[in-house]
């Protein structure tokens, strides 16, 4: 019999923090806290395994589950002295979701389960607090109808307004009618009446009665939490975060403790260090007489936990430290204990019931990139963690944020301020304002940069938040949903900008007397929390001393080299600043694109449209000095470092002149008729240019093109050598599939090398000769390719394209369907497909090394800057990865972490 239930509490705890896969993060940490003897209300966790069995059984509980639940409930009852469903002394519980990794707000939780006609009077008598009981009851009705009766039943509300919104509106109307400011102002009689109205509305809208039986409520809640794993929001979050569907969620059933029992009760959320800056300060927010989500929901402005947490918005509100000093002290001690135990910043939830503190959750807290960096370095300096742990503390993906643009401080001085809020997500961003998540998605699709402006966000806004360049909310604190999500993504975000009055109907925003409309442009400084009018200038984050120190430590552990893909001296210099150790891909064709390429491009076109060898050679001769100068400039910047120069790669027709003017120019230069230019251009058209006459194939047809480029490389190098420099060129032949191609080009290369040595009267001009491996056939015959190639560079973009048979330029039409239907777990052009494309790489590495043990191996596709793919490259034993300049630090860190995690790999 499979054990599905793991208990936790003061008396008996089965699990611990290591069991996240089985118990989910929340369950595992509740168990761990209970083991640490912290005040955790007793309860039990139903495993993720049970969730998966529930889905295998098409939404039925495994037979043995109910028996286990009853037994575990009996244990809670004996620990608490209360009885579930008992009219005199009723036990209430919460049903909380909790997956392996935290998915904030994505799944469901139901509080106050067990309240019903039979138990209400008993609880009133016991607590002598009728208001509290009906407040708890209306919360249960709201949550249960939404989660269990609507979402889990997959009822889609006709008017787009779910039951929860309807009930919230009823409550707001009541507050408006009676002039209540806060939820806590509603009087008991009104609360009672509201509950009855709620139940009536549920019956009308959902066609079923709100259940009045505690056991039915419990089992309904458990099933609904399981089902929330496959809810729309949870599924789309998993796609974004690449979380597999197979993990499932656990359910935690836990004794309720109440923060809404009056002035000696409270609820709060805290971080053991500041999640925005990383400073070693206890940071949090709390509300008196409130329950559960109230702090996070942003409906009331939460109080600061202590002086360190005060900000413009909350400084007039009393802190917990002032209001309940003894409890604050207890919480502060727990904070220290948890940090010492987990050796990392924790995000905690607590509730105070009539002067007693309870711990409800802890987990590794989300943080900004700056905070992650500061905390990792601080903890190393404090001696809490060692260097390897420190290096692994920073997710390479968030490094971007440390290097990301900020609002130019100079531009900020003269900018027009719109409002101020809390700095919830780092950096700067500008965009056009939109007021709904759907609009954000739509506008972003048509390539507009948008700022999503909301009253407060909720998990339903997730796609829009993702699509937006930045997020701005009128309400909510530093632990609100918007702040949490933005921090997780490193997205610029400002919350709680209270001056904003949003009208969703007219899609307008008022700040005092100023009115802004949908489509107006704002700039956000997410680091300071300031909103400006119009688009301001952005600036790259300047040199960060601490970041450098961090990366220096990471580099000590790294075994793979990191190079960059760069085609200009400027890019090369940027990459050097970021720590690149060479160029892994210099595309010679680059000099024919972009600024100042007119003359070179004209000469190239003349060469392409030449008919006779003489015509072509004449054109090449004129083109030669341009190519040589470009190559020389980059080799010079990269002195003493290897530079892989790829011979001409793209299909020639890309360069054919399109405008009449350009066509005439070519006709004149070649002394031919414009009609003849048309004819020659037409001949260059191909049905499948990506697999057409390109790369090495051009060199086979027109060896003189190849010769010109190789000569340019060698002469550029020779001139640098004569000037006392040390260029290290590596000549790379693209799109090869046969070793004889390599033999053919090698002939040209060695001849040219000899000629240049003689011409420049130098003894040596060191270089390497190699090829890209980007056609599956080449990977499979890598042993033969290595007879000629001294190095391989895996061109994983083309290798992916040709392995899958997916055209990289056309995947937009179907990739989302592949992801939505879980046929692929991620876009293989973003994250290397380790199964097949990776298999080809591994094969080529093995076979290549067999022929030439010292062959140099690298990767130069986009994957070189993708952390997961970098780990793969390390495990496969590549010598280097190469990526775009801005991704160099990401690759360096990912490679260092790979070396720490997989020390035994080559
Ligand atoms: P989430 O994963 O969205 O944070 P939780 O399961 O943590 O959801 O619960 C939502 C809120 O309800 C939290 O504020 C939590 O502290 C509160 N809560 C959950 N269980 C209990 C309980 N047994 N007693 C009091 N509050 C609870
Ligand atoms: Mg929680
Ligand atoms: Mg290619």
PDB file of C-alpha atoms in Angstrom, residues 4 46 49-66 219 222-224 226-227:
ATOM      1  CA  UNK A   4       0.117   9.073   0.703  1.00  0.00           C
ATOM      2  CA  UNK A  46      -0.911  14.567   0.866  1.00  0.00           C
ATOM      3  CA  UNK A  49       2.420  11.078  -5.925  1.00  0.00           C
ATOM      4  CA  UNK A  50      -1.192  10.997  -4.795  1.00  0.00           C
ATOM      5  CA  UNK A  51      -1.911  13.928  -7.121  1.00  0.00           C
ATOM      6  CA  UNK A  52      -0.507  11.990 -10.063  1.00  0.00           C
ATOM      7  CA  UNK A  53      -2.511   8.888  -9.115  1.00  0.00           C
ATOM      8  CA  UNK A  54      -5.604  11.081  -8.851  1.00  0.00           C
ATOM      9  CA  UNK A  55      -5.082  12.165 -12.483  1.00  0.00           C
ATOM     10  CA  UNK A  56      -4.299   8.567 -13.564  1.00  0.00           C
ATOM     11  CA  UNK A  57      -7.676   7.602 -12.083  1.00  0.00           C
ATOM     12  CA  UNK A  58      -9.365  10.367 -14.105  1.00  0.00           C
ATOM     13  CA  UNK A  59     -10.051  12.577 -11.113  1.00  0.00           C
ATOM     14  CA  UNK A  60     -10.871   9.924  -8.505  1.00  0.00           C
ATOM     15  CA  UNK A  61      -9.078   9.568  -5.166  1.00  0.00           C
ATOM     16  CA  UNK A  62      -7.085   6.353  -4.685  1.00  0.00           C
ATOM     17  CA  UNK A  63      -9.138   3.899  -2.573  1.00  0.00           C
ATOM     18  CA  UNK A  64      -6.889   3.981   0.464  1.00  0.00           C
ATOM     19  CA  UNK A  65      -6.709   7.766   0.704  1.00  0.00           C
ATOM     20  CA  UNK A  66      -9.867   8.426   2.661  1.00  0.00           C
ATOM     21  CA  UNK A 219     -12.796  16.280   0.236  1.00  0.00           C
ATOM     22  CA  UNK A 222      -8.527  18.466  -1.655  1.00  0.00           C
ATOM     23  CA  UNK A 223      -9.753  17.437  -5.104  1.00  0.00           C
ATOM     24  CA  UNK A 224      -9.935  21.061  -6.231  1.00  0.00           C
ATOM     25  CA  UNK A 226      -5.213  18.747  -7.147  1.00  0.00           C
ATOM     26  CA  UNK A 227      -7.184  20.011 -10.122  1.00  0.00           C
TER      27      UNK A 227
END
